[in-house]
């Protein structure tokens, strides 16, 4: 049975903290399916960790649809949310069209849209079209060229903006909101003021839940290490170790071993060699 938005709302009511992790492919989704993590985000962070871009901006709706399909095929239990990418948000009409496509072709249960007060009317249109929307305020990576990669809400004026953005997203009908890179005290206060769950990343422990990027929490993205992430494993080192062992085993002849290939009788082989044609 798939996790529902109502279940997430009930966890918030009960004060049960929950987790969300990004995934972009079938194999990762299969792994998440067998863990206690109930929410998956097919984030446009795929532009950085999967495609090697400097920002999330080049990600297309086609990319999101394709990765979402792979994740949906791998995970039957988690609730799957997919990002509406920057390139699809020039106008409200574009954003609504992209959200419909991501839901219809991707097969996820919700979309996520970055932005607060200015995008609230668009969120309302998408919700009215029957699509659950997760908001995303504070630092919004799609606006990195405007804001820089900076904590949002450190000054009173900025903090008011984060509060207004979160309230606007909630009023527009979003069922949850990501709070990214905002001071922990502000995130806790926003969480207390909202009726919907908040999902923090770099926003302290006072949010209803937490979201992390797969590659950050497993130590797979080594280009930089975000301050907000904890490496729960160092799989980058594990992978390098495994590949070096593989290369060494092939060089020294210990791989492949007898059990890694089928065999045939010496007689059959001799007969085959007598008349190869
Ligand atoms: O794209 C993404 O991975 C995100 C998370 C950082 C919240 O938006």
PDB file of C-alpha atoms and ligand atoms in Angstrom:
ATOM      1  CA  UNK A   1       0.000   0.000   0.000  1.00  0.00           C
ATOM      2  CA  UNK A   2       1.377   3.365  -0.983  1.00  0.00           C
ATOM      3  CA  UNK A   3       1.949   6.027   1.696  1.00  0.00           C
ATOM      4  CA  UNK A   4      -0.687   8.756   1.410  1.00  0.00           C
ATOM      5  CA  UNK A   5      -0.677  12.501   1.926  1.00  0.00           C
ATOM      6  CA  UNK A   6      -3.175  11.929   4.753  1.00  0.00           C
ATOM      7  CA  UNK A   7      -0.668   9.619   6.469  1.00  0.00           C
ATOM      8  CA  UNK A   8       1.994  12.337   6.307  1.00  0.00           C
ATOM      9  CA  UNK A   9      -0.484  14.877   7.734  1.00  0.00           C
ATOM     10  CA  UNK A  10      -1.251  12.443  10.568  1.00  0.00           C
ATOM     11  CA  UNK A  11       2.468  12.088  11.389  1.00  0.00           C
ATOM     12  CA  UNK A  12       2.694  15.868  11.608  1.00  0.00           C
ATOM     13  CA  UNK A  13      -0.322  15.974  13.953  1.00  0.00           C
ATOM     14  CA  UNK A  14       1.207  13.244  16.138  1.00  0.00           C
ATOM     15  CA  UNK A  15       4.636  14.925  16.149  1.00  0.00           C
ATOM     16  CA  UNK A  16       6.226  11.882  14.458  1.00  0.00           C
ATOM     17  CA  UNK A  17       9.233  13.063  12.452  1.00  0.00           C
ATOM     18  CA  UNK A  18       9.539  11.494   9.011  1.00  0.00           C
ATOM     19  CA  UNK A  19      12.096  11.315   6.226  1.00  0.00           C
ATOM     20  CA  UNK A  20      12.280  11.948   2.500  1.00  0.00           C
ATOM     21  CA  UNK A  21      15.204  11.143   0.224  1.00  0.00           C
ATOM     22  CA  UNK A  22      15.845  11.938  -3.409  1.00  0.00           C
ATOM     23  CA  UNK A  23      16.011   9.171  -6.001  1.00  0.00           C
ATOM     24  CA  UNK A  24      16.433   9.297  -9.732  1.00  0.00           C
ATOM     25  CA  UNK A  25      16.551   5.681 -10.921  1.00  0.00           C
ATOM     26  CA  UNK A  26      14.974   2.251 -10.556  1.00  0.00           C
ATOM     27  CA  UNK A  27      17.773   0.609  -8.536  1.00  0.00           C
ATOM     28  CA  UNK A  28      17.832   3.332  -5.853  1.00  0.00           C
ATOM     29  CA  UNK A  29      14.035   3.247  -5.684  1.00  0.00           C
ATOM     30  CA  UNK A  30      14.144  -0.545  -5.098  1.00  0.00           C
ATOM     31  CA  UNK A  31      16.559   0.009  -2.223  1.00  0.00           C
ATOM     32  CA  UNK A  32      14.426   2.759  -0.659  1.00  0.00           C
ATOM     33  CA  UNK A  33      11.350   0.544  -1.015  1.00  0.00           C
ATOM     34  CA  UNK A  34      12.929  -1.873   1.463  1.00  0.00           C
ATOM     35  CA  UNK A  35      13.746   0.784   4.106  1.00  0.00           C
ATOM     36  CA  UNK A  36      11.767   2.873   6.574  1.00  0.00           C
ATOM     37  CA  UNK A  37      11.987   6.020   4.409  1.00  0.00           C
ATOM     38  CA  UNK A  38       8.394   6.803   3.342  1.00  0.00           C
ATOM     39  CA  UNK A  39       8.831   9.687   0.888  1.00  0.00           C
ATOM     40  CA  UNK A  40      10.852   9.959  -2.339  1.00  0.00           C
ATOM     41  CA  UNK A  41      11.658  13.184  -4.167  1.00  0.00           C
ATOM     42  CA  UNK A  42      12.621  13.011  -7.829  1.00  0.00           C
ATOM     43  CA  UNK A  43      14.417  16.315  -7.397  1.00  0.00           C
ATOM     44  CA  UNK A  44      15.814  18.574 -10.073  1.00  0.00           C
ATOM     45  CA  UNK A  45      19.055  18.148  -8.084  1.00  0.00           C
ATOM     46  CA  UNK A  46      19.456  15.386 -10.673  1.00  0.00           C
ATOM     47  CA  UNK A  47      20.869  18.133 -12.886  1.00  0.00           C
ATOM     48  CA  UNK A  48      23.874  18.330 -10.573  1.00  0.00           C
ATOM     49  CA  UNK A  49      24.353  14.812  -9.176  1.00  0.00           C
ATOM     50  CA  UNK A  50      23.259  12.819 -12.250  1.00  0.00           C
ATOM     51  CA  UNK A  51      24.045  15.148 -15.157  1.00  0.00           C
ATOM     52  CA  UNK A  52      27.028  17.085 -13.789  1.00  0.00           C
ATOM     53  CA  UNK A  53      25.659  20.609 -14.280  1.00  0.00           C
ATOM     54  CA  UNK A  54      26.617  23.419 -11.857  1.00  0.00           C
ATOM     55  CA  UNK A  55      22.971  24.209 -11.088  1.00  0.00           C
ATOM     56  CA  UNK A  56      19.532  22.619 -11.376  1.00  0.00           C
ATOM     57  CA  UNK A  57      18.478  25.049 -14.130  1.00  0.00           C
ATOM     58  CA  UNK A  58      19.154  22.911 -17.252  1.00  0.00           C
ATOM     59  CA  UNK A  59      16.835  20.086 -16.128  1.00  0.00           C
ATOM     60  CA  UNK A  60      13.876  19.614 -18.487  1.00  0.00           C
ATOM     61  CA  UNK A  61      10.374  18.243 -18.041  1.00  0.00           C
ATOM     62  CA  UNK A  62      11.437  15.299 -20.243  1.00  0.00           C
ATOM     63  CA  UNK A  63      14.276  14.570 -17.760  1.00  0.00           C
ATOM     64  CA  UNK A  64      11.899  14.685 -14.791  1.00  0.00           C
ATOM     65  CA  UNK A  65       9.304  12.487 -16.526  1.00  0.00           C
ATOM     66  CA  UNK A  66      11.914   9.904 -17.503  1.00  0.00           C
ATOM     67  CA  UNK A  67      13.536   9.709 -14.049  1.00  0.00           C
ATOM     68  CA  UNK A  68      10.137   9.701 -12.326  1.00  0.00           C
ATOM     69  CA  UNK A  69       9.007   6.735 -14.415  1.00  0.00           C
ATOM     70  CA  UNK A  70      12.107   4.783 -13.410  1.00  0.00           C
ATOM     71  CA  UNK A  71      11.582   5.572  -9.727  1.00  0.00           C
ATOM     72  CA  UNK A  72       7.858   4.734  -9.868  1.00  0.00           C
ATOM     73  CA  UNK A  73       8.695   1.339 -11.404  1.00  0.00           C
ATOM     74  CA  UNK A  74      11.025   0.637  -8.465  1.00  0.00           C
ATOM     75  CA  UNK A  75       8.983   1.828  -5.485  1.00  0.00           C
ATOM     76  CA  UNK A  76       5.391   0.766  -4.800  1.00  0.00           C
ATOM     77  CA  UNK A  77       5.216   1.911  -1.155  1.00  0.00           C
ATOM     78  CA  UNK A  78       6.788   5.388  -0.801  1.00  0.00           C
ATOM     79  CA  UNK A  79       4.870   8.508  -1.752  1.00  0.00           C
ATOM     80  CA  UNK A  80       6.702   9.929  -4.774  1.00  0.00           C
ATOM     81  CA  UNK A  81       6.997  13.668  -5.416  1.00  0.00           C
ATOM     82  CA  UNK A  82       8.645  15.118  -8.548  1.00  0.00           C
ATOM     83  CA  UNK A  83      10.013  18.595  -9.131  1.00  0.00           C
ATOM     84  CA  UNK A  84       8.614  20.992 -11.718  1.00  0.00           C
ATOM     85  CA  UNK A  85      11.891  22.183 -13.284  1.00  0.00           C
ATOM     86  CA  UNK A  86      12.947  25.778 -13.868  1.00  0.00           C
ATOM     87  CA  UNK A  87      12.627  25.636 -17.654  1.00  0.00           C
ATOM     88  CA  UNK A  88       8.900  24.904 -17.387  1.00  0.00           C
ATOM     89  CA  UNK A  89       8.007  27.825 -15.121  1.00  0.00           C
ATOM     90  CA  UNK A  90       8.260  30.900 -17.371  1.00  0.00           C
ATOM     91  CA  UNK A  91       4.494  31.426 -17.202  1.00  0.00           C
ATOM     92  CA  UNK A  92       1.687  30.060 -15.034  1.00  0.00           C
ATOM     93  CA  UNK A  93       0.253  28.230 -18.068  1.00  0.00           C
ATOM     94  CA  UNK A  94       3.631  26.549 -18.719  1.00  0.00           C
ATOM     95  CA  UNK A  95       3.878  25.493 -15.066  1.00  0.00           C
ATOM     96  CA  UNK A  96       0.364  24.016 -15.008  1.00  0.00           C
ATOM     97  CA  UNK A  97       1.036  22.134 -18.274  1.00  0.00           C
ATOM     98  CA  UNK A  98       4.323  20.775 -16.913  1.00  0.00           C
ATOM     99  CA  UNK A  99       2.706  19.648 -13.649  1.00  0.00           C
ATOM    100  CA  UNK A 100      -0.035  17.802 -15.568  1.00  0.00           C
ATOM    101  CA  UNK A 101       2.572  16.091 -17.797  1.00  0.00           C
ATOM    102  CA  UNK A 102       4.762  15.065 -14.864  1.00  0.00           C
ATOM    103  CA  UNK A 103       1.782  13.530 -13.062  1.00  0.00           C
ATOM    104  CA  UNK A 104       0.244  11.892 -16.135  1.00  0.00           C
ATOM    105  CA  UNK A 105       3.420  10.565 -17.744  1.00  0.00           C
ATOM    106  CA  UNK A 106       5.680  10.238 -14.688  1.00  0.00           C
ATOM    107  CA  UNK A 107       3.138   8.477 -12.501  1.00  0.00           C
ATOM    108  CA  UNK A 108       4.102  10.238  -9.226  1.00  0.00           C
ATOM    109  CA  UNK A 109       1.645  11.300  -6.508  1.00  0.00           C
ATOM    110  CA  UNK A 110       2.583  14.984  -6.189  1.00  0.00           C
ATOM    111  CA  UNK A 111       4.685  17.697  -7.766  1.00  0.00           C
ATOM    112  CA  UNK A 112       6.953  20.152  -5.955  1.00  0.00           C
ATOM    113  CA  UNK A 113       7.175  23.802  -6.974  1.00  0.00           C
ATOM    114  CA  UNK A 114       9.768  26.308  -5.808  1.00  0.00           C
ATOM    115  CA  UNK A 115       8.740  29.786  -4.677  1.00  0.00           C
ATOM    116  CA  UNK A 116       6.378  31.554  -2.281  1.00  0.00           C
ATOM    117  CA  UNK A 117       4.051  34.540  -2.663  1.00  0.00           C
ATOM    118  CA  UNK A 118       4.700  35.078  -6.422  1.00  0.00           C
ATOM    119  CA  UNK A 119       3.897  31.457  -7.374  1.00  0.00           C
ATOM    120  CA  UNK A 120       0.967  30.980  -4.967  1.00  0.00           C
ATOM    121  CA  UNK A 121      -1.673  31.705  -7.653  1.00  0.00           C
ATOM    122  CA  UNK A 122      -0.049  29.085  -9.908  1.00  0.00           C
ATOM    123  CA  UNK A 123      -0.036  26.565  -7.069  1.00  0.00           C
ATOM    124  CA  UNK A 124      -3.757  27.248  -6.595  1.00  0.00           C
ATOM    125  CA  UNK A 125      -4.432  26.527 -10.276  1.00  0.00           C
ATOM    126  CA  UNK A 126      -2.487  23.257 -10.117  1.00  0.00           C
ATOM    127  CA  UNK A 127      -4.245  22.164  -6.921  1.00  0.00           C
ATOM    128  CA  UNK A 128      -7.586  23.059  -8.514  1.00  0.00           C
ATOM    129  CA  UNK A 129      -6.619  20.835 -11.449  1.00  0.00           C
ATOM    130  CA  UNK A 130      -6.481  17.941  -8.965  1.00  0.00           C
ATOM    131  CA  UNK A 131      -2.719  17.773  -8.520  1.00  0.00           C
ATOM    132  CA  UNK A 132      -1.218  17.678  -5.005  1.00  0.00           C
ATOM    133  CA  UNK A 133       1.524  20.297  -4.637  1.00  0.00           C
ATOM    134  CA  UNK A 134       4.455  20.402  -2.235  1.00  0.00           C
ATOM    135  CA  UNK A 135       5.837  23.939  -1.869  1.00  0.00           C
ATOM    136  CA  UNK A 136       9.503  24.885  -1.457  1.00  0.00           C
ATOM    137  CA  UNK A 137      10.567  28.171   0.197  1.00  0.00           C
ATOM    138  CA  UNK A 138      13.644  29.664   1.841  1.00  0.00           C
ATOM    139  CA  UNK A 139      16.617  28.984  -0.420  1.00  0.00           C
ATOM    140  CA  UNK A 140      15.210  27.881  -3.765  1.00  0.00           C
ATOM    141  CA  UNK A 141      17.975  26.443  -5.996  1.00  0.00           C
ATOM    142  CA  UNK A 142      16.196  27.519  -9.205  1.00  0.00           C
ATOM    143  CA  UNK A 143      16.769  31.164  -8.093  1.00  0.00           C
ATOM    144  CA  UNK A 144      20.457  30.651  -7.304  1.00  0.00           C
ATOM    145  CA  UNK A 145      21.512  33.345  -9.776  1.00  0.00           C
ATOM    146  CA  UNK A 146      19.369  35.870  -7.894  1.00  0.00           C
ATOM    147  CA  UNK A 147      20.044  34.844  -4.288  1.00  0.00           C
ATOM    148  CA  UNK A 148      23.387  33.009  -4.363  1.00  0.00           C
ATOM    149  CA  UNK A 149      23.639  29.821  -2.290  1.00  0.00           C
ATOM    150  CA  UNK A 150      22.796  31.534   0.946  1.00  0.00           C
ATOM    151  CA  UNK A 151      20.819  30.908   4.086  1.00  0.00           C
ATOM    152  CA  UNK A 152      17.536  32.802   3.701  1.00  0.00           C
ATOM    153  CA  UNK A 153      15.801  34.521   6.596  1.00  0.00           C
ATOM    154  CA  UNK A 154      18.748  35.696   8.709  1.00  0.00           C
ATOM    155  CA  UNK A 155      17.504  39.300   8.877  1.00  0.00           C
ATOM    156  CA  UNK A 156      14.093  40.284  10.230  1.00  0.00           C
ATOM    157  CA  UNK A 157      12.984  41.403   6.767  1.00  0.00           C
ATOM    158  CA  UNK A 158      14.100  38.145   5.134  1.00  0.00           C
ATOM    159  CA  UNK A 159      12.560  36.087   7.940  1.00  0.00           C
ATOM    160  CA  UNK A 160       9.212  37.855   7.361  1.00  0.00           C
ATOM    161  CA  UNK A 161       9.504  36.973   3.671  1.00  0.00           C
ATOM    162  CA  UNK A 162      10.053  33.287   4.469  1.00  0.00           C
ATOM    163  CA  UNK A 163       7.012  33.307   6.795  1.00  0.00           C
ATOM    164  CA  UNK A 164       4.839  35.058   4.176  1.00  0.00           C
ATOM    165  CA  UNK A 165       6.033  32.642   1.486  1.00  0.00           C
ATOM    166  CA  UNK A 166       5.223  29.588   3.613  1.00  0.00           C
ATOM    167  CA  UNK A 167       1.789  30.957   4.560  1.00  0.00           C
ATOM    168  CA  UNK A 168       1.028  31.857   0.918  1.00  0.00           C
ATOM    169  CA  UNK A 169       1.952  28.369  -0.263  1.00  0.00           C
ATOM    170  CA  UNK A 170      -0.266  26.833   2.421  1.00  0.00           C
ATOM    171  CA  UNK A 171      -3.165  29.190   1.591  1.00  0.00           C
ATOM    172  CA  UNK A 172      -2.807  28.214  -2.089  1.00  0.00           C
ATOM    173  CA  UNK A 173      -3.516  24.600  -1.149  1.00  0.00           C
ATOM    174  CA  UNK A 174      -0.070  22.985  -0.887  1.00  0.00           C
ATOM    175  CA  UNK A 175      -0.128  19.860   1.298  1.00  0.00           C
ATOM    176  CA  UNK A 176       3.470  20.276   2.587  1.00  0.00           C
ATOM    177  CA  UNK A 177       6.355  22.688   2.177  1.00  0.00           C
ATOM    178  CA  UNK A 178      10.122  22.243   1.990  1.00  0.00           C
ATOM    179  CA  UNK A 179      12.090  24.783   4.045  1.00  0.00           C
ATOM    180  CA  UNK A 180      15.626  24.939   2.643  1.00  0.00           C
ATOM    181  CA  UNK A 181      18.568  26.744   4.254  1.00  0.00           C
ATOM    182  CA  UNK A 182      16.702  28.841   6.800  1.00  0.00           C
ATOM    183  CA  UNK A 183      17.764  29.374  10.441  1.00  0.00           C
ATOM    184  CA  UNK A 184      16.629  26.537  12.697  1.00  0.00           C
ATOM    185  CA  UNK A 185      14.685  28.909  14.985  1.00  0.00           C
ATOM    186  CA  UNK A 186      12.767  30.376  12.043  1.00  0.00           C
ATOM    187  CA  UNK A 187      12.006  26.925  10.591  1.00  0.00           C
ATOM    188  CA  UNK A 188      10.662  25.766  13.974  1.00  0.00           C
ATOM    189  CA  UNK A 189       8.488  28.897  14.249  1.00  0.00           C
ATOM    190  CA  UNK A 190       7.134  28.434  10.700  1.00  0.00           C
ATOM    191  CA  UNK A 191       6.424  24.775  11.475  1.00  0.00           C
ATOM    192  CA  UNK A 192       4.466  25.798  14.587  1.00  0.00           C
ATOM    193  CA  UNK A 193       2.469  28.372  12.625  1.00  0.00           C
ATOM    194  CA  UNK A 194       1.536  26.192   9.638  1.00  0.00           C
ATOM    195  CA  UNK A 195      -1.180  23.515   9.518  1.00  0.00           C
ATOM    196  CA  UNK A 196       0.699  21.547   6.848  1.00  0.00           C
ATOM    197  CA  UNK A 197       3.920  19.531   7.375  1.00  0.00           C
ATOM    198  CA  UNK A 198       7.265  21.266   6.856  1.00  0.00           C
ATOM    199  CA  UNK A 199      10.179  19.285   5.433  1.00  0.00           C
ATOM    200  CA  UNK A 200      13.565  20.728   6.269  1.00  0.00           C
ATOM    201  CA  UNK A 201      16.937  20.645   4.554  1.00  0.00           C
ATOM    202  CA  UNK A 202      19.524  22.749   6.316  1.00  0.00           C
ATOM    203  CA  UNK A 203      16.701  24.102   8.488  1.00  0.00           C
ATOM    204  CA  UNK A 204      17.261  22.363  11.834  1.00  0.00           C
ATOM    205  CA  UNK A 205      15.423  19.651  13.714  1.00  0.00           C
ATOM    206  CA  UNK A 206      12.238  21.638  14.357  1.00  0.00           C
ATOM    207  CA  UNK A 207      10.599  20.734  11.032  1.00  0.00           C
ATOM    208  CA  UNK A 208       7.961  18.007  10.703  1.00  0.00           C
ATOM    209  CA  UNK A 209      10.322  15.939   8.538  1.00  0.00           C
ATOM    210  CA  UNK A 210      13.683  16.066   6.784  1.00  0.00           C
ATOM    211  CA  UNK A 211      14.765  15.656   3.161  1.00  0.00           C
ATOM    212  CA  UNK A 212      18.257  14.802   1.956  1.00  0.00           C
ATOM    213  CA  UNK A 213      19.866  14.230  -1.419  1.00  0.00           C
ATOM    214  CA  UNK A 214      20.711  10.523  -1.934  1.00  0.00           C
ATOM    215  CA  UNK A 215      24.284  11.234  -3.049  1.00  0.00           C
ATOM    216  CA  UNK A 216      24.987  13.544  -0.073  1.00  0.00           C
ATOM    217  CA  UNK A 217      23.791  11.189   2.610  1.00  0.00           C
ATOM    218  CA  UNK A 218      25.589   8.189   1.100  1.00  0.00           C
ATOM    219  CA  UNK A 219      28.848  10.014   0.349  1.00  0.00           C
ATOM    220  CA  UNK A 220      28.539   9.523  -3.413  1.00  0.00           C
ATOM    221  CA  UNK A 221      28.837  13.165  -4.530  1.00  0.00           C
ATOM    222  CA  UNK A 222      32.382  14.259  -3.869  1.00  0.00           C
ATOM    223  CA  UNK A 223      32.498  17.582  -5.772  1.00  0.00           C
ATOM    224  CA  UNK A 224      31.486  19.400  -2.606  1.00  0.00           C
ATOM    225  CA  UNK A 225      30.067  18.578   0.801  1.00  0.00           C
ATOM    226  CA  UNK A 226      27.042  20.680   1.815  1.00  0.00           C
ATOM    227  CA  UNK A 227      27.120  21.810   5.437  1.00  0.00           C
ATOM    228  CA  UNK A 228      23.532  20.644   5.960  1.00  0.00           C
ATOM    229  CA  UNK A 229      24.255  17.042   4.966  1.00  0.00           C
ATOM    230  CA  UNK A 230      25.537  14.187   7.091  1.00  0.00           C
ATOM    231  CA  UNK A 231      27.271  11.320   5.318  1.00  0.00           C
ATOM    232  CA  UNK A 232      25.630   8.278   6.875  1.00  0.00           C
ATOM    233  CA  UNK A 233      27.948   6.113   4.737  1.00  0.00           C
ATOM    234  CA  UNK A 234      31.025   6.786   2.633  1.00  0.00           C
ATOM    235  CA  UNK A 235      29.927   4.823  -0.416  1.00  0.00           C
ATOM    236  CA  UNK A 236      32.206   6.862  -2.695  1.00  0.00           C
ATOM    237  CA  UNK A 237      35.225   5.267  -1.001  1.00  0.00           C
ATOM    238  CA  UNK A 238      33.480   1.865  -1.023  1.00  0.00           C
ATOM    239  CA  UNK A 239      32.821   2.116  -4.755  1.00  0.00           C
ATOM    240  CA  UNK A 240      36.377   3.181  -5.558  1.00  0.00           C
ATOM    241  CA  UNK A 241      37.692   0.304  -3.411  1.00  0.00           C
ATOM    242  CA  UNK A 242      35.460  -2.215  -5.181  1.00  0.00           C
ATOM    243  CA  UNK A 243      36.482  -0.994  -8.659  1.00  0.00           C
ATOM    244  CA  UNK A 244      40.203  -1.124  -7.784  1.00  0.00           C
ATOM    245  CA  UNK A 245      39.739  -4.689  -6.452  1.00  0.00           C
ATOM    246  CA  UNK A 246      37.963  -5.644  -9.685  1.00  0.00           C
ATOM    247  CA  UNK A 247      40.774  -4.191 -11.816  1.00  0.00           C
ATOM    248  CA  UNK A 248      43.412  -5.980  -9.690  1.00  0.00           C
ATOM    249  CA  UNK A 249      41.533  -9.310  -9.798  1.00  0.00           C
ATOM    250  CA  UNK A 250      41.319  -9.220 -13.593  1.00  0.00           C
ATOM    251  CA  UNK A 251      45.013  -8.315 -13.829  1.00  0.00           C
ATOM    252  CA  UNK A 252      46.119 -11.147 -11.490  1.00  0.00           C
ATOM    253  CA  UNK A 253      43.742 -13.686 -13.066  1.00  0.00           C
ATOM    254  CA  UNK A 254      41.662 -14.370  -9.928  1.00  0.00           C
ATOM    255  CA  UNK A 255      38.498 -13.033 -11.676  1.00  0.00           C
ATOM    256  CA  UNK A 256      36.589 -14.461 -13.434  1.00  0.00           C
ATOM    257  CA  UNK A 257      36.848 -17.767 -11.508  1.00  0.00           C
ATOM    258  CA  UNK A 258      35.458 -21.136 -12.642  1.00  0.00           C
ATOM    259  CA  UNK A 259      32.000 -20.442 -11.155  1.00  0.00           C
ATOM    260  CA  UNK A 260      31.550 -17.254 -13.188  1.00  0.00           C
ATOM    261  CA  UNK A 261      31.147 -19.032 -16.553  1.00  0.00           C
ATOM    262  CA  UNK A 262      29.315 -22.034 -17.957  1.00  0.00           C
ATOM    263  CA  UNK A 263      31.349 -25.174 -18.768  1.00  0.00           C
ATOM    264  CA  UNK A 264      31.274 -27.845 -21.488  1.00  0.00           C
ATOM    265  CA  UNK A 265      32.819 -31.284 -21.682  1.00  0.00           C
ATOM    266  CA  UNK A 266      36.284 -31.715 -23.180  1.00  0.00           C
ATOM    267  CA  UNK A 267      34.825 -34.265 -25.647  1.00  0.00           C
ATOM    268  CA  UNK A 268      32.213 -31.828 -26.946  1.00  0.00           C
ATOM    269  CA  UNK A 269      34.812 -29.117 -27.288  1.00  0.00           C
ATOM    270  CA  UNK A 270      37.176 -31.444 -29.151  1.00  0.00           C
ATOM    271  CA  UNK A 271      34.390 -32.427 -31.529  1.00  0.00           C
ATOM    272  CA  UNK A 272      33.472 -28.784 -32.104  1.00  0.00           C
ATOM    273  CA  UNK A 273      37.071 -27.917 -32.857  1.00  0.00           C
ATOM    274  CA  UNK A 274      37.360 -30.784 -35.377  1.00  0.00           C
ATOM    275  CA  UNK A 275      34.675 -29.261 -37.537  1.00  0.00           C
ATOM    276  CA  UNK A 276      34.130 -25.615 -36.503  1.00  0.00           C
ATOM    277  CA  UNK A 277      32.007 -24.834 -39.591  1.00  0.00           C
TER     278      UNK A 277
HETATM  279  O1  LIG B   1      15.936  18.884  -6.052  1.00  0.00           O
HETATM  280  C1  LIG B   1      16.089  18.554  -4.869  1.00  0.00           C
HETATM  281  O2  LIG B   1      16.770  17.574  -4.532  1.00  0.00           O
HETATM  282  C2  LIG B   1      15.437  19.373  -3.847  1.00  0.00           C
HETATM  283  C3  LIG B   1      15.787  19.109  -2.422  1.00  0.00           C
HETATM  284  C4  LIG B   1      17.115  19.693  -2.119  1.00  0.00           C
HETATM  285  C5  LIG B   1      14.746  19.584  -1.494  1.00  0.00           C
HETATM  286  O3  LIG B   1      14.677  20.230  -4.163  1.00  0.00           O
END
